[in-house]
């Protein structure tokens, strides 16, 4: 019988290393700049950058003329954001439970919502609806169905070889899965897109670094020696498919939505 990962231990999906994230994973906010183009609100609108991380995109939003509040659940990330963007406002909070003193015209979120547990997604969307002013918009991009599937499948195989179960702690939906949830919360979905985005990683150890940064929870209960062995075996097993022209590439799939809070439910 395999050993099953215990989510009741409250091991978080991610525990950010803020400095490592900033040094090696700058592609996350850089791709997020294009998502801003989905925002239709005029300059001067009150925009919440949900999951703002180090504040890079919060600064970009402010540069477009918006009044910006960054919200993140990582104290380390918020400390870094405050140091690098002292003119901006930041607030600690997570997507499921955060509350605003003033309703937002826009909630913008890049590469965040797939970290929320599947069973909490509807509660989260209900909360996002409540934090928006009538007519306000939710503009988001996050991992879509099939995101990094080659990596997760190989990790799953390596866990199974050792009598372990690899927990799929991410939520990667299709458009058909997510749109009804948005509508149930009260949103009108005005734009939706699912697409491949193969993403180049930094350096010769790019894939291993990616696993160490973004796949923490499945390794949390493992002996460090076994964890290292699984990561190495995964990297070796994917070299023929994901190591291209001297660069590691992760098979990202992204999903984008623009949804508007109805003025009346």
mmCIF file of C-alpha atoms in Angstrom, residues 67-220:
data_model
loop_
_atom_site.group_PDB
_atom_site.id
_atom_site.type_symbol
_atom_site.label_atom_id
_atom_site.label_comp_id
_atom_site.label_asym_id
_atom_site.label_seq_id
_atom_site.Cartn_x
_atom_site.Cartn_y
_atom_site.Cartn_z
ATOM 1 C CA UNK A 67 -4.512 53.283 -7.857
ATOM 2 C CA UNK A 68 -3.015 49.974 -6.707
ATOM 3 C CA UNK A 69 -3.150 47.790 -3.616
ATOM 4 C CA UNK A 70 -0.994 44.666 -3.560
ATOM 5 C CA UNK A 71 -2.326 41.687 -1.600
ATOM 6 C CA UNK A 72 -0.267 38.578 -0.824
ATOM 7 C CA UNK A 73 -0.234 35.828 1.803
ATOM 8 C CA UNK A 74 3.573 35.653 2.027
ATOM 9 C CA UNK A 75 5.134 37.905 4.650
ATOM 10 C CA UNK A 76 8.551 37.490 2.992
ATOM 11 C CA UNK A 77 7.205 38.573 -0.381
ATOM 12 C CA UNK A 78 5.399 41.548 1.129
ATOM 13 C CA UNK A 79 8.548 42.640 2.936
ATOM 14 C CA UNK A 80 10.443 42.544 -0.359
ATOM 15 C CA UNK A 81 7.617 44.350 -2.163
ATOM 16 C CA UNK A 82 7.559 47.091 0.445
ATOM 17 C CA UNK A 83 11.312 47.638 0.174
ATOM 18 C CA UNK A 84 11.340 47.731 -3.620
ATOM 19 C CA UNK A 85 8.121 49.725 -4.106
ATOM 20 C CA UNK A 86 7.831 52.030 -1.088
ATOM 21 C CA UNK A 87 5.324 54.318 -2.805
ATOM 22 C CA UNK A 88 2.751 51.522 -3.128
ATOM 23 C CA UNK A 89 0.366 50.034 -0.567
ATOM 24 C CA UNK A 90 0.392 46.346 0.358
ATOM 25 C CA UNK A 91 -1.832 44.164 2.541
ATOM 26 C CA UNK A 92 -1.412 40.634 3.851
ATOM 27 C CA UNK A 93 -4.214 38.272 2.918
ATOM 28 C CA UNK A 94 -5.076 35.196 0.917
ATOM 29 C CA UNK A 95 -7.482 34.901 -1.986
ATOM 30 C CA UNK A 96 -10.075 32.877 -0.082
ATOM 31 C CA UNK A 97 -10.559 35.162 2.911
ATOM 32 C CA UNK A 98 -9.045 38.609 2.290
ATOM 33 C CA UNK A 99 -11.301 41.602 2.782
ATOM 34 C CA UNK A 100 -11.064 45.154 1.465
ATOM 35 C CA UNK A 101 -12.140 48.300 3.281
ATOM 36 C CA UNK A 102 -13.032 49.748 -0.111
ATOM 37 C CA UNK A 103 -14.432 47.670 -2.966
ATOM 38 C CA UNK A 104 -12.147 47.334 -5.962
ATOM 39 C CA UNK A 105 -12.869 48.342 -9.537
ATOM 40 C CA UNK A 106 -10.547 45.571 -10.721
ATOM 41 C CA UNK A 107 -9.050 42.468 -9.151
ATOM 42 C CA UNK A 108 -6.015 41.455 -11.186
ATOM 43 C CA UNK A 109 -4.268 38.136 -10.539
ATOM 44 C CA UNK A 110 -1.362 36.504 -12.341
ATOM 45 C CA UNK A 111 -0.116 32.931 -11.728
ATOM 46 C CA UNK A 112 -1.930 32.611 -8.391
ATOM 47 C CA UNK A 113 -5.330 30.928 -8.544
ATOM 48 C CA UNK A 114 -4.009 27.433 -9.367
ATOM 49 C CA UNK A 115 -2.423 27.367 -5.892
ATOM 50 C CA UNK A 116 -5.846 27.393 -4.249
ATOM 51 C CA UNK A 117 -7.153 23.933 -3.345
ATOM 52 C CA UNK A 118 -9.881 22.653 -5.634
ATOM 53 C CA UNK A 119 -12.417 22.432 -2.826
ATOM 54 C CA UNK A 120 -11.833 26.098 -1.949
ATOM 55 C CA UNK A 121 -12.118 27.501 -5.470
ATOM 56 C CA UNK A 122 -15.833 28.330 -5.313
ATOM 57 C CA UNK A 123 -15.451 29.951 -1.900
ATOM 58 C CA UNK A 124 -12.589 31.985 -3.290
ATOM 59 C CA UNK A 125 -14.587 33.164 -6.315
ATOM 60 C CA UNK A 126 -17.499 34.085 -4.063
ATOM 61 C CA UNK A 127 -15.082 36.179 -2.021
ATOM 62 C CA UNK A 128 -13.594 37.880 -5.085
ATOM 63 C CA UNK A 129 -17.110 38.799 -6.167
ATOM 64 C CA UNK A 130 -17.784 40.389 -2.766
ATOM 65 C CA UNK A 131 -14.575 42.451 -2.920
ATOM 66 C CA UNK A 132 -15.509 44.035 -6.260
ATOM 67 C CA UNK A 133 -17.714 47.064 -6.788
ATOM 68 C CA UNK A 134 -20.770 46.465 -9.027
ATOM 69 C CA UNK A 135 -19.530 46.391 -12.602
ATOM 70 C CA UNK A 136 -15.983 45.637 -11.397
ATOM 71 C CA UNK A 137 -13.867 43.153 -13.287
ATOM 72 C CA UNK A 138 -11.792 40.116 -12.432
ATOM 73 C CA UNK A 139 -8.839 39.741 -14.796
ATOM 74 C CA UNK A 140 -6.686 36.687 -14.222
ATOM 75 C CA UNK A 141 -4.244 34.213 -15.675
ATOM 76 C CA UNK A 142 -3.157 30.975 -14.029
ATOM 77 C CA UNK A 143 -2.299 27.380 -14.823
ATOM 78 C CA UNK A 144 -4.751 25.675 -17.139
ATOM 79 C CA UNK A 145 -5.612 22.045 -17.820
ATOM 80 C CA UNK A 146 -2.440 20.089 -18.636
ATOM 81 C CA UNK A 147 -0.019 22.636 -17.188
ATOM 82 C CA UNK A 148 3.470 21.136 -16.668
ATOM 83 C CA UNK A 149 1.927 17.712 -17.182
ATOM 84 C CA UNK A 150 5.160 16.107 -18.408
ATOM 85 C CA UNK A 151 6.885 17.151 -15.178
ATOM 86 C CA UNK A 152 4.040 16.128 -12.888
ATOM 87 C CA UNK A 153 3.577 12.783 -14.674
ATOM 88 C CA UNK A 154 7.271 11.944 -14.352
ATOM 89 C CA UNK A 155 7.270 12.925 -10.678
ATOM 90 C CA UNK A 156 4.209 10.743 -10.193
ATOM 91 C CA UNK A 157 6.016 7.776 -11.767
ATOM 92 C CA UNK A 158 9.068 8.299 -9.554
ATOM 93 C CA UNK A 159 6.894 8.461 -6.432
ATOM 94 C CA UNK A 160 5.027 5.292 -7.459
ATOM 95 C CA UNK A 161 8.303 3.361 -7.928
ATOM 96 C CA UNK A 162 8.944 3.939 -4.235
ATOM 97 C CA UNK A 163 5.471 2.978 -3.085
ATOM 98 C CA UNK A 164 4.445 6.611 -2.673
ATOM 99 C CA UNK A 165 1.519 8.597 -3.993
ATOM 100 C CA UNK A 166 2.314 11.915 -5.646
ATOM 101 C CA UNK A 167 -0.320 14.452 -4.568
ATOM 102 C CA UNK A 168 -1.689 16.706 -7.289
ATOM 103 C CA UNK A 169 -1.948 19.810 -5.138
ATOM 104 C CA UNK A 170 -2.475 22.241 -8.024
ATOM 105 C CA UNK A 171 -5.791 23.102 -9.658
ATOM 106 C CA UNK A 172 -5.550 23.310 -13.449
ATOM 107 C CA UNK A 173 -9.072 23.629 -14.925
ATOM 108 C CA UNK A 174 -10.452 23.816 -18.433
ATOM 109 C CA UNK A 175 -12.567 26.745 -19.566
ATOM 110 C CA UNK A 176 -15.621 24.486 -19.345
ATOM 111 C CA UNK A 177 -14.821 23.628 -15.729
ATOM 112 C CA UNK A 178 -14.161 27.159 -14.548
ATOM 113 C CA UNK A 179 -16.728 29.289 -16.353
ATOM 114 C CA UNK A 180 -19.711 27.764 -14.470
ATOM 115 C CA UNK A 181 -17.954 28.466 -11.176
ATOM 116 C CA UNK A 182 -17.455 32.107 -12.115
ATOM 117 C CA UNK A 183 -21.092 32.356 -13.152
ATOM 118 C CA UNK A 184 -22.240 30.684 -9.945
ATOM 119 C CA UNK A 185 -20.386 33.369 -7.997
ATOM 120 C CA UNK A 186 -22.297 36.028 -9.927
ATOM 121 C CA UNK A 187 -19.823 36.945 -12.660
ATOM 122 C CA UNK A 188 -20.525 37.430 -16.351
ATOM 123 C CA UNK A 189 -17.620 35.886 -18.288
ATOM 124 C CA UNK A 190 -16.656 38.154 -21.152
ATOM 125 C CA UNK A 191 -13.348 36.578 -22.224
ATOM 126 C CA UNK A 192 -11.767 33.150 -21.816
ATOM 127 C CA UNK A 193 -8.696 31.548 -23.379
ATOM 128 C CA UNK A 194 -6.706 28.329 -22.836
ATOM 129 C CA UNK A 195 -3.326 28.049 -24.571
ATOM 130 C CA UNK A 196 0.112 26.427 -24.496
ATOM 131 C CA UNK A 197 3.082 28.477 -23.352
ATOM 132 C CA UNK A 198 6.313 26.439 -23.256
ATOM 133 C CA UNK A 199 8.424 28.372 -20.757
ATOM 134 C CA UNK A 200 12.230 28.523 -20.734
ATOM 135 C CA UNK A 201 13.903 28.118 -17.342
ATOM 136 C CA UNK A 202 17.018 29.822 -16.091
ATOM 137 C CA UNK A 203 20.324 27.965 -16.199
ATOM 138 C CA UNK A 204 21.623 24.426 -16.570
ATOM 139 C CA UNK A 205 19.735 23.356 -13.439
ATOM 140 C CA UNK A 206 16.556 25.089 -14.556
ATOM 141 C CA UNK A 207 14.198 22.133 -14.221
ATOM 142 C CA UNK A 208 15.508 21.039 -10.832
ATOM 143 C CA UNK A 209 15.260 24.628 -9.590
ATOM 144 C CA UNK A 210 11.698 24.823 -10.920
ATOM 145 C CA UNK A 211 10.730 21.663 -9.019
ATOM 146 C CA UNK A 212 12.366 22.932 -5.833
ATOM 147 C CA UNK A 213 10.558 26.268 -6.089
ATOM 148 C CA UNK A 214 7.099 25.246 -7.236
ATOM 149 C CA UNK A 215 6.626 21.610 -6.122
ATOM 150 C CA UNK A 216 7.277 21.818 -2.404
ATOM 151 C CA UNK A 217 4.250 20.222 -0.750
ATOM 152 C CA UNK A 218 4.644 16.718 -2.268
ATOM 153 C CA UNK A 219 8.191 16.514 -0.862
ATOM 154 C CA UNK A 220 7.400 17.937 2.560
#
